[in-house]
PDB file of C-alpha atoms in Angstrom:
ATOM      1  CA  LYS A  16       4.432  16.019  -6.384  1.00  0.00           C
ATOM      2  CA  GLN A  17       2.211  13.184  -7.563  1.00  0.00           C
ATOM      3  CA  GLU A  18      -1.365  13.312  -6.251  1.00  0.00           C
ATOM      4  CA  VAL A  19      -3.659  10.287  -6.556  1.00  0.00           C
ATOM      5  CA  THR A  20      -7.413  10.622  -6.150  1.00  0.00           C
ATOM      6  CA  GLN A  21     -10.115   7.975  -5.976  1.00  0.00           C
ATOM      7  CA  ILE A  22     -13.767   8.784  -6.505  1.00  0.00           C
ATOM      8  CA  PRO A  23     -16.207   7.846  -5.084  1.00  0.00           C
ATOM      9  CA  ALA A  24     -15.004   7.303  -1.523  1.00  0.00           C
ATOM     10  CA  ALA A  25     -17.783   4.756  -0.990  1.00  0.00           C
ATOM     11  CA  LEU A  26     -20.075   2.793  -3.250  1.00  0.00           C
ATOM     12  CA  SER A  27     -22.989   0.468  -2.530  1.00  0.00           C
ATOM     13  CA  VAL A  28     -24.427  -1.737  -5.271  1.00  0.00           C
ATOM     14  CA  PRO A  29     -26.750  -4.743  -5.486  1.00  0.00           C
ATOM     15  CA  GLU A  30     -25.247  -8.126  -6.200  1.00  0.00           C
ATOM     16  CA  GLY A  31     -24.754  -8.905  -9.885  1.00  0.00           C
ATOM     17  CA  GLU A  32     -24.176  -5.346 -11.006  1.00  0.00           C
ATOM     18  CA  ASN A  33     -21.168  -4.380 -13.110  1.00  0.00           C
ATOM     19  CA  LEU A  34     -19.267  -1.449 -11.634  1.00  0.00           C
ATOM     20  CA  VAL A  35     -16.349   0.882 -12.288  1.00  0.00           C
ATOM     21  CA  LEU A  36     -13.941   2.335  -9.754  1.00  0.00           C
ATOM     22  CA  ASN A  37     -11.946   5.401 -10.715  1.00  0.00           C
ATOM     23  CA  CYS A  38      -8.381   6.480 -10.005  1.00  0.00           C
ATOM     24  CA  SER A  39      -6.796   9.695 -11.241  1.00  0.00           C
ATOM     25  CA  PHE A  40      -3.219  10.961 -10.941  1.00  0.00           C
ATOM     26  CA  THR A  41      -1.702  14.363 -11.611  1.00  0.00           C
ATOM     27  CA  ASP A  42       1.683  13.425 -13.114  1.00  0.00           C
ATOM     28  CA  SER A  43       1.554  11.203 -16.198  1.00  0.00           C
ATOM     29  CA  ALA A  44       5.214  10.190 -15.835  1.00  0.00           C
ATOM     30  CA  ILE A  45       4.463   6.896 -14.127  1.00  0.00           C
ATOM     31  CA  TYR A  46       6.314   3.577 -14.180  1.00  0.00           C
ATOM     32  CA  ASN A  47       3.251   1.509 -13.372  1.00  0.00           C
ATOM     33  CA  LEU A  48      -0.148   1.582 -11.660  1.00  0.00           C
ATOM     34  CA  GLN A  49      -1.323  -1.067  -9.234  1.00  0.00           C
ATOM     35  CA  TRP A  50      -4.783  -1.871  -7.881  1.00  0.00           C
ATOM     36  CA  PHE A  51      -5.117  -3.381  -4.414  1.00  0.00           C
ATOM     37  CA  ARG A  52      -7.901  -4.835  -2.310  1.00  0.00           C
ATOM     38  CA  GLN A  53      -8.012  -4.371   1.464  1.00  0.00           C
ATOM     39  CA  ASP A  54     -10.360  -6.239   3.766  1.00  0.00           C
ATOM     40  CA  PRO A  55     -11.097  -4.713   7.194  1.00  0.00           C
ATOM     41  CA  GLY A  56      -8.135  -5.022   9.562  1.00  0.00           C
ATOM     42  CA  LYS A  57      -5.975  -6.707   6.927  1.00  0.00           C
ATOM     43  CA  GLY A  58      -3.033  -5.845   4.716  1.00  0.00           C
ATOM     44  CA  LEU A  59      -3.320  -4.954   1.042  1.00  0.00           C
ATOM     45  CA  THR A  60      -3.628  -7.655  -1.595  1.00  0.00           C
ATOM     46  CA  SER A  61      -2.405  -6.899  -5.104  1.00  0.00           C
ATOM     47  CA  LEU A  62      -5.099  -7.362  -7.752  1.00  0.00           C
ATOM     48  CA  LEU A  63      -3.672  -6.036 -10.998  1.00  0.00           C
ATOM     49  CA  LEU A  64      -0.604  -4.140 -12.142  1.00  0.00           C
ATOM     50  CA  ILE A  65      -0.445  -2.170 -15.380  1.00  0.00           C
ATOM     51  CA  GLN A  66       2.913  -1.103 -16.752  1.00  0.00           C
ATOM     52  CA  SER A  67       3.124   2.373 -18.273  1.00  0.00           C
ATOM     53  CA  SER A  68       3.351   0.872 -21.771  1.00  0.00           C
ATOM     54  CA  GLN A  69       0.150  -1.146 -21.330  1.00  0.00           C
ATOM     55  CA  ARG A  70      -3.466  -0.085 -21.743  1.00  0.00           C
ATOM     56  CA  GLU A  71      -5.197  -2.763 -19.690  1.00  0.00           C
ATOM     57  CA  GLN A  72      -4.854  -5.918 -17.622  1.00  0.00           C
ATOM     58  CA  THR A  73      -7.438  -8.588 -16.862  1.00  0.00           C
ATOM     59  CA  SER A  74      -7.807 -11.148 -14.114  1.00  0.00           C
ATOM     60  CA  GLY A  75     -11.033 -13.113 -13.910  1.00  0.00           C
ATOM     61  CA  ARG A  76     -13.920 -10.674 -13.395  1.00  0.00           C
ATOM     62  CA  LEU A  77     -11.530  -7.745 -12.992  1.00  0.00           C
ATOM     63  CA  ASN A  78     -10.288  -5.477 -15.748  1.00  0.00           C
ATOM     64  CA  ALA A  79      -8.038  -2.494 -15.159  1.00  0.00           C
ATOM     65  CA  SER A  80      -7.373   0.128 -17.786  1.00  0.00           C
ATOM     66  CA  LEU A  81      -4.805   2.901 -17.966  1.00  0.00           C
ATOM     67  CA  ASP A  82      -4.859   6.174 -19.881  1.00  0.00           C
ATOM     68  CA  LYS A  83      -1.611   7.929 -19.026  1.00  0.00           C
ATOM     69  CA  SER A  84      -2.268  11.007 -21.131  1.00  0.00           C
ATOM     70  CA  SER A  85      -5.434  11.823 -19.199  1.00  0.00           C
ATOM     71  CA  GLY A  86      -4.044  10.602 -15.865  1.00  0.00           C
ATOM     72  CA  ARG A  87      -6.770   8.031 -15.290  1.00  0.00           C
ATOM     73  CA  SER A  88      -7.232   4.391 -14.502  1.00  0.00           C
ATOM     74  CA  THR A  89     -10.409   2.403 -13.998  1.00  0.00           C
ATOM     75  CA  LEU A  90     -11.059  -0.915 -12.319  1.00  0.00           C
ATOM     76  CA  TYR A  91     -14.030  -2.712 -13.813  1.00  0.00           C
ATOM     77  CA  ILE A  92     -15.674  -5.442 -11.745  1.00  0.00           C
ATOM     78  CA  ALA A  93     -18.106  -7.661 -13.625  1.00  0.00           C
ATOM     79  CA  ALA A  94     -21.057  -9.410 -12.005  1.00  0.00           C
ATOM     80  CA  SER A  95     -20.250  -8.156  -8.511  1.00  0.00           C
ATOM     81  CA  GLN A  96     -20.622 -10.516  -5.540  1.00  0.00           C
ATOM     82  CA  PRO A  97     -20.935  -9.879  -1.786  1.00  0.00           C
ATOM     83  CA  GLY A  98     -17.395 -11.282  -1.440  1.00  0.00           C
ATOM     84  CA  ASP A  99     -16.144  -8.325  -3.465  1.00  0.00           C
ATOM     85  CA  SER A 100     -17.023  -6.029  -0.576  1.00  0.00           C
ATOM     86  CA  ALA A 101     -13.756  -4.385   0.502  1.00  0.00           C
ATOM     87  CA  THR A 102     -11.770  -1.187   0.070  1.00  0.00           C
ATOM     88  CA  TYR A 103     -10.013  -0.835  -3.270  1.00  0.00           C
ATOM     89  CA  LEU A 104      -6.880   1.305  -3.518  1.00  0.00           C
ATOM     90  CA  CYS A 105      -4.784   2.341  -6.470  1.00  0.00           C
ATOM     91  CA  ALA A 106      -1.117   3.283  -6.358  1.00  0.00           C
ATOM     92  CA  VAL A 107       1.297   4.681  -8.919  1.00  0.00           C
ATOM     93  CA  LYS A 108       5.041   4.221  -9.076  1.00  0.00           C
ATOM     94  CA  GLY A 109       6.776   7.271 -10.413  1.00  0.00           C
ATOM     95  CA  THR A 110       9.579   7.480 -12.942  1.00  0.00           C
ATOM     96  CA  TYR A 111      11.453  10.278 -11.150  1.00  0.00           C
ATOM     97  CA  ASN A 112      11.810   8.245  -7.975  1.00  0.00           C
ATOM     98  CA  PHE A 113      11.498   4.524  -8.635  1.00  0.00           C
ATOM     99  CA  ASN A 114      11.493   3.851  -4.921  1.00  0.00           C
ATOM    100  CA  LYS A 115       8.216   5.562  -4.043  1.00  0.00           C
ATOM    101  CA  PHE A 116       4.589   4.655  -4.513  1.00  0.00           C
ATOM    102  CA  TYR A 117       1.739   7.148  -4.302  1.00  0.00           C
ATOM    103  CA  PHE A 118      -1.597   5.888  -2.999  1.00  0.00           C
ATOM    104  CA  GLY A 119      -5.149   7.062  -3.361  1.00  0.00           C
ATOM    105  CA  SER A 120      -7.379   7.050  -0.287  1.00  0.00           C
ATOM    106  CA  GLY A 121      -9.475   4.175  -1.624  1.00  0.00           C
ATOM    107  CA  THR A 122     -13.062   3.375  -2.549  1.00  0.00           C
ATOM    108  CA  LYS A 123     -15.039   1.360  -0.013  1.00  0.00           C
ATOM    109  CA  LEU A 124     -17.288  -1.034  -1.906  1.00  0.00           C
ATOM    110  CA  ASN A 125     -20.335  -2.733  -0.427  1.00  0.00           C
ATOM    111  CA  VAL A 126     -22.081  -5.348  -2.550  1.00  0.00           C
ATOM    112  CA  LYS A 127     -25.527  -6.119  -1.137  1.00  0.00           C
ATOM    113  CA  PRO A 128     -26.947  -9.652  -1.420  1.00  0.00           C
TER     114      PRO A 128
ATOM    115  CA  SER B  16       7.785 -17.672  -3.235  1.00  0.00           C
ATOM    116  CA  GLN B  17       8.122 -14.462  -1.326  1.00  0.00           C
ATOM    117  CA  THR B  18       6.575 -13.976   2.109  1.00  0.00           C
ATOM    118  CA  ILE B  19       6.418 -10.938   4.348  1.00  0.00           C
ATOM    119  CA  HIS B  20       5.919 -11.190   8.101  1.00  0.00           C
ATOM    120  CA  GLN B  21       4.953  -8.551  10.625  1.00  0.00           C
ATOM    121  CA  TRP B  22       4.693  -8.837  14.371  1.00  0.00           C
ATOM    122  CA  PRO B  23       3.036  -8.360  16.639  1.00  0.00           C
ATOM    123  CA  ALA B  24      -0.399  -8.420  15.005  1.00  0.00           C
ATOM    124  CA  THR B  25      -1.910  -6.235  17.725  1.00  0.00           C
ATOM    125  CA  LEU B  26      -0.339  -4.116  20.422  1.00  0.00           C
ATOM    126  CA  VAL B  27      -1.691  -1.972  23.242  1.00  0.00           C
ATOM    127  CA  GLN B  28       0.831   0.383  24.794  1.00  0.00           C
ATOM    128  CA  PRO B  29       0.660   3.224  27.356  1.00  0.00           C
ATOM    129  CA  VAL B  30       1.523   6.778  26.360  1.00  0.00           C
ATOM    130  CA  GLY B  31       5.238   7.448  26.746  1.00  0.00           C
ATOM    131  CA  SER B  32       6.297   3.831  26.363  1.00  0.00           C
ATOM    132  CA  PRO B  33       8.748   2.653  23.675  1.00  0.00           C
ATOM    133  CA  LEU B  34       7.772   0.843  20.502  1.00  0.00           C
ATOM    134  CA  SER B  35       9.381  -1.748  18.291  1.00  0.00           C
ATOM    135  CA  LEU B  36       7.598  -3.283  15.311  1.00  0.00           C
ATOM    136  CA  GLU B  37       9.396  -5.805  13.169  1.00  0.00           C
ATOM    137  CA  CYS B  38       9.026  -6.800   9.536  1.00  0.00           C
ATOM    138  CA  THR B  39      10.904  -9.570   7.725  1.00  0.00           C
ATOM    139  CA  VAL B  40      10.802 -10.710   4.129  1.00  0.00           C
ATOM    140  CA  GLU B  41      11.576 -14.177   2.807  1.00  0.00           C
ATOM    141  CA  GLY B  42      12.280 -15.400  -0.689  1.00  0.00           C
ATOM    142  CA  THR B  43      13.900 -12.319  -2.178  1.00  0.00           C
ATOM    143  CA  SER B  44      17.126 -10.386  -1.814  1.00  0.00           C
ATOM    144  CA  ASN B  45      17.927  -6.674  -1.740  1.00  0.00           C
ATOM    145  CA  PRO B  46      14.283  -5.601  -1.653  1.00  0.00           C
ATOM    146  CA  ASN B  47      13.085  -2.063  -1.132  1.00  0.00           C
ATOM    147  CA  LEU B  48      11.294  -1.984   2.229  1.00  0.00           C
ATOM    148  CA  TYR B  49       8.533   0.380   3.350  1.00  0.00           C
ATOM    149  CA  TRP B  50       6.641   1.378   6.490  1.00  0.00           C
ATOM    150  CA  TYR B  51       3.190   2.895   6.039  1.00  0.00           C
ATOM    151  CA  ARG B  52       0.592   4.076   8.520  1.00  0.00           C
ATOM    152  CA  GLN B  53      -3.126   3.991   7.902  1.00  0.00           C
ATOM    153  CA  ALA B  54      -5.626   5.818  10.080  1.00  0.00           C
ATOM    154  CA  ALA B  55      -9.138   4.383  10.273  1.00  0.00           C
ATOM    155  CA  GLY B  56     -10.973   4.877   6.970  1.00  0.00           C
ATOM    156  CA  ARG B  57      -8.048   6.715   5.433  1.00  0.00           C
ATOM    157  CA  GLY B  58      -5.381   6.125   2.811  1.00  0.00           C
ATOM    158  CA  LEU B  59      -1.787   5.090   3.372  1.00  0.00           C
ATOM    159  CA  GLN B  60       0.806   7.506   4.702  1.00  0.00           C
ATOM    160  CA  LEU B  61       4.390   6.592   3.789  1.00  0.00           C
ATOM    161  CA  LEU B  62       6.602   6.865   6.876  1.00  0.00           C
ATOM    162  CA  PHE B  63       9.954   5.419   5.839  1.00  0.00           C
ATOM    163  CA  TYR B  64      11.519   3.482   3.014  1.00  0.00           C
ATOM    164  CA  SER B  65      14.863   1.749   2.631  1.00  0.00           C
ATOM    165  CA  VAL B  66      16.825   0.750  -0.470  1.00  0.00           C
ATOM    166  CA  GLY B  67      19.536  -1.118   1.425  1.00  0.00           C
ATOM    167  CA  ILE B  68      21.039  -2.041   4.793  1.00  0.00           C
ATOM    168  CA  GLY B  69      21.425   1.046   6.940  1.00  0.00           C
ATOM    169  CA  GLN B  70      19.800   3.306   4.307  1.00  0.00           C
ATOM    170  CA  ILE B  71      16.620   4.961   5.558  1.00  0.00           C
ATOM    171  CA  SER B  72      14.587   7.722   3.920  1.00  0.00           C
ATOM    172  CA  SER B  73      12.141   9.530   6.173  1.00  0.00           C
ATOM    173  CA  GLU B  74       8.982  10.952   4.652  1.00  0.00           C
ATOM    174  CA  VAL B  75       7.282  12.419   7.706  1.00  0.00           C
ATOM    175  CA  PRO B  76       9.223  14.005  10.598  1.00  0.00           C
ATOM    176  CA  GLN B  77       7.746  12.736  13.867  1.00  0.00           C
ATOM    177  CA  ASN B  78       8.662  10.715  16.922  1.00  0.00           C
ATOM    178  CA  LEU B  79       9.128   7.509  14.925  1.00  0.00           C
ATOM    179  CA  SER B  80      12.336   6.067  13.489  1.00  0.00           C
ATOM    180  CA  ALA B  81      13.244   3.099  11.330  1.00  0.00           C
ATOM    181  CA  SER B  82      16.239   0.844  10.991  1.00  0.00           C
ATOM    182  CA  ARG B  83      17.335  -1.877   8.607  1.00  0.00           C
ATOM    183  CA  PRO B  84      19.947  -3.994  10.377  1.00  0.00           C
ATOM    184  CA  GLN B  85      19.764  -6.830   7.840  1.00  0.00           C
ATOM    185  CA  ASP B  86      18.880  -7.079   4.159  1.00  0.00           C
ATOM    186  CA  ARG B  87      15.380  -8.435   4.778  1.00  0.00           C
ATOM    187  CA  GLN B  88      14.585  -6.945   8.178  1.00  0.00           C
ATOM    188  CA  PHE B  89      12.941  -3.582   8.768  1.00  0.00           C
ATOM    189  CA  ILE B  90      12.156  -2.199  12.227  1.00  0.00           C
ATOM    190  CA  LEU B  91       9.902   0.693  13.210  1.00  0.00           C
ATOM    191  CA  SER B  92      10.651   2.260  16.588  1.00  0.00           C
ATOM    192  CA  SER B  93       9.705   5.013  18.945  1.00  0.00           C
ATOM    193  CA  LYS B  94      11.247   6.117  22.228  1.00  0.00           C
ATOM    194  CA  LYS B  95       8.004   7.608  23.570  1.00  0.00           C
ATOM    195  CA  LEU B  96       4.609   6.861  22.080  1.00  0.00           C
ATOM    196  CA  LEU B  97       1.935   9.530  21.689  1.00  0.00           C
ATOM    197  CA  LEU B  98      -1.822   9.021  21.632  1.00  0.00           C
ATOM    198  CA  SER B  99      -1.737  10.110  17.983  1.00  0.00           C
ATOM    199  CA  ASP B 100       0.490   7.125  17.145  1.00  0.00           C
ATOM    200  CA  SER B 101      -2.541   4.830  17.446  1.00  0.00           C
ATOM    201  CA  SER B 102      -2.989   3.459  13.942  1.00  0.00           C
ATOM    202  CA  PHE B 103      -2.609   0.472  11.631  1.00  0.00           C
ATOM    203  CA  TYR B 104       1.011  -0.010  10.563  1.00  0.00           C
ATOM    204  CA  LEU B 105       1.856  -1.810   7.350  1.00  0.00           C
ATOM    205  CA  CYS B 106       5.184  -3.075   6.058  1.00  0.00           C
ATOM    206  CA  ALA B 107       5.731  -3.666   2.345  1.00  0.00           C
ATOM    207  CA  TRP B 108       8.465  -4.655  -0.077  1.00  0.00           C
ATOM    208  CA  SER B 109       9.110  -4.225  -3.782  1.00  0.00           C
ATOM    209  CA  ASP B 110      11.821  -4.964  -6.297  1.00  0.00           C
ATOM    210  CA  PRO B 111      14.612  -2.365  -6.077  1.00  0.00           C
ATOM    211  CA  GLY B 112      14.546   0.744  -8.258  1.00  0.00           C
ATOM    212  CA  SER B 113      13.464   0.179 -11.834  1.00  0.00           C
ATOM    213  CA  SER B 114      14.183  -3.540 -11.825  1.00  0.00           C
ATOM    214  CA  GLY B 115      11.502  -6.167 -12.029  1.00  0.00           C
ATOM    215  CA  VAL B 116       7.843  -5.551 -12.598  1.00  0.00           C
ATOM    216  CA  GLY B 117       7.619  -3.100  -9.736  1.00  0.00           C
ATOM    217  CA  THR B 118       4.843  -4.769  -7.767  1.00  0.00           C
ATOM    218  CA  GLN B 119       4.507  -3.847  -4.108  1.00  0.00           C
ATOM    219  CA  TYR B 120       3.609  -6.566  -1.597  1.00  0.00           C
ATOM    220  CA  PHE B 121       2.199  -5.943   1.854  1.00  0.00           C
ATOM    221  CA  GLY B 122       2.385  -7.662   5.202  1.00  0.00           C
ATOM    222  CA  PRO B 123      -0.663  -8.371   7.390  1.00  0.00           C
ATOM    223  CA  GLY B 124      -0.222  -5.210   9.458  1.00  0.00           C
ATOM    224  CA  THR B 125       0.040  -4.321  13.151  1.00  0.00           C
ATOM    225  CA  ARG B 126      -2.841  -2.640  14.958  1.00  0.00           C
ATOM    226  CA  LEU B 127      -1.328  -0.288  17.557  1.00  0.00           C
ATOM    227  CA  THR B 128      -3.457   1.286  20.270  1.00  0.00           C
ATOM    228  CA  VAL B 129      -1.878   3.847  22.564  1.00  0.00           C
ATOM    229  CA  LEU B 130      -3.798   4.484  25.796  1.00  0.00           C
TER     230      LEU B 130
END
């Protein structure tokens, strides 16, 4: 069974700092990996999706990378802002069951002004 | 563009009462539909998913059930709520199977409190 882990569980940084969030998965047979943002009391918003054949995706100040062989993905946030404060979750879609997504428990990010 | 709706946004129910949460999707056809539950400060727990009308896969045996009476409608139900059912419930959809990009999209969620 696929297991997805996100470390650290919480992170506090000063505004302007570049930071990296980590996501690891146990089964490298994935279809894609998706990063989400969740604000308190809200649903999840998709940030970036990386297909299994890709190595990275970029959107604005966000860059997500994927290393299937090592079972890792990172989300890089450049020049962090207080508005980036949220919980970030990663999810993988497996190749054995295309209908299921496996989520990590998230990293709660606090960017201090 | 696609839109996903959930209602109600918040709900307070007594223990032992029934539950019905509804989710509808617009702008797509034959989506995969999902119900997740998220306890405070925790990750998502997959409860049910559906690949078509009347087709429900249950991931966690408990006092909840799901139904899909129409292509873009997904309902989460319970006959008798427990205190432990208090949680944040999220509905989501994705393209079916291996088609499309495989992105998952979420609704705004329902905050359920059982007293």
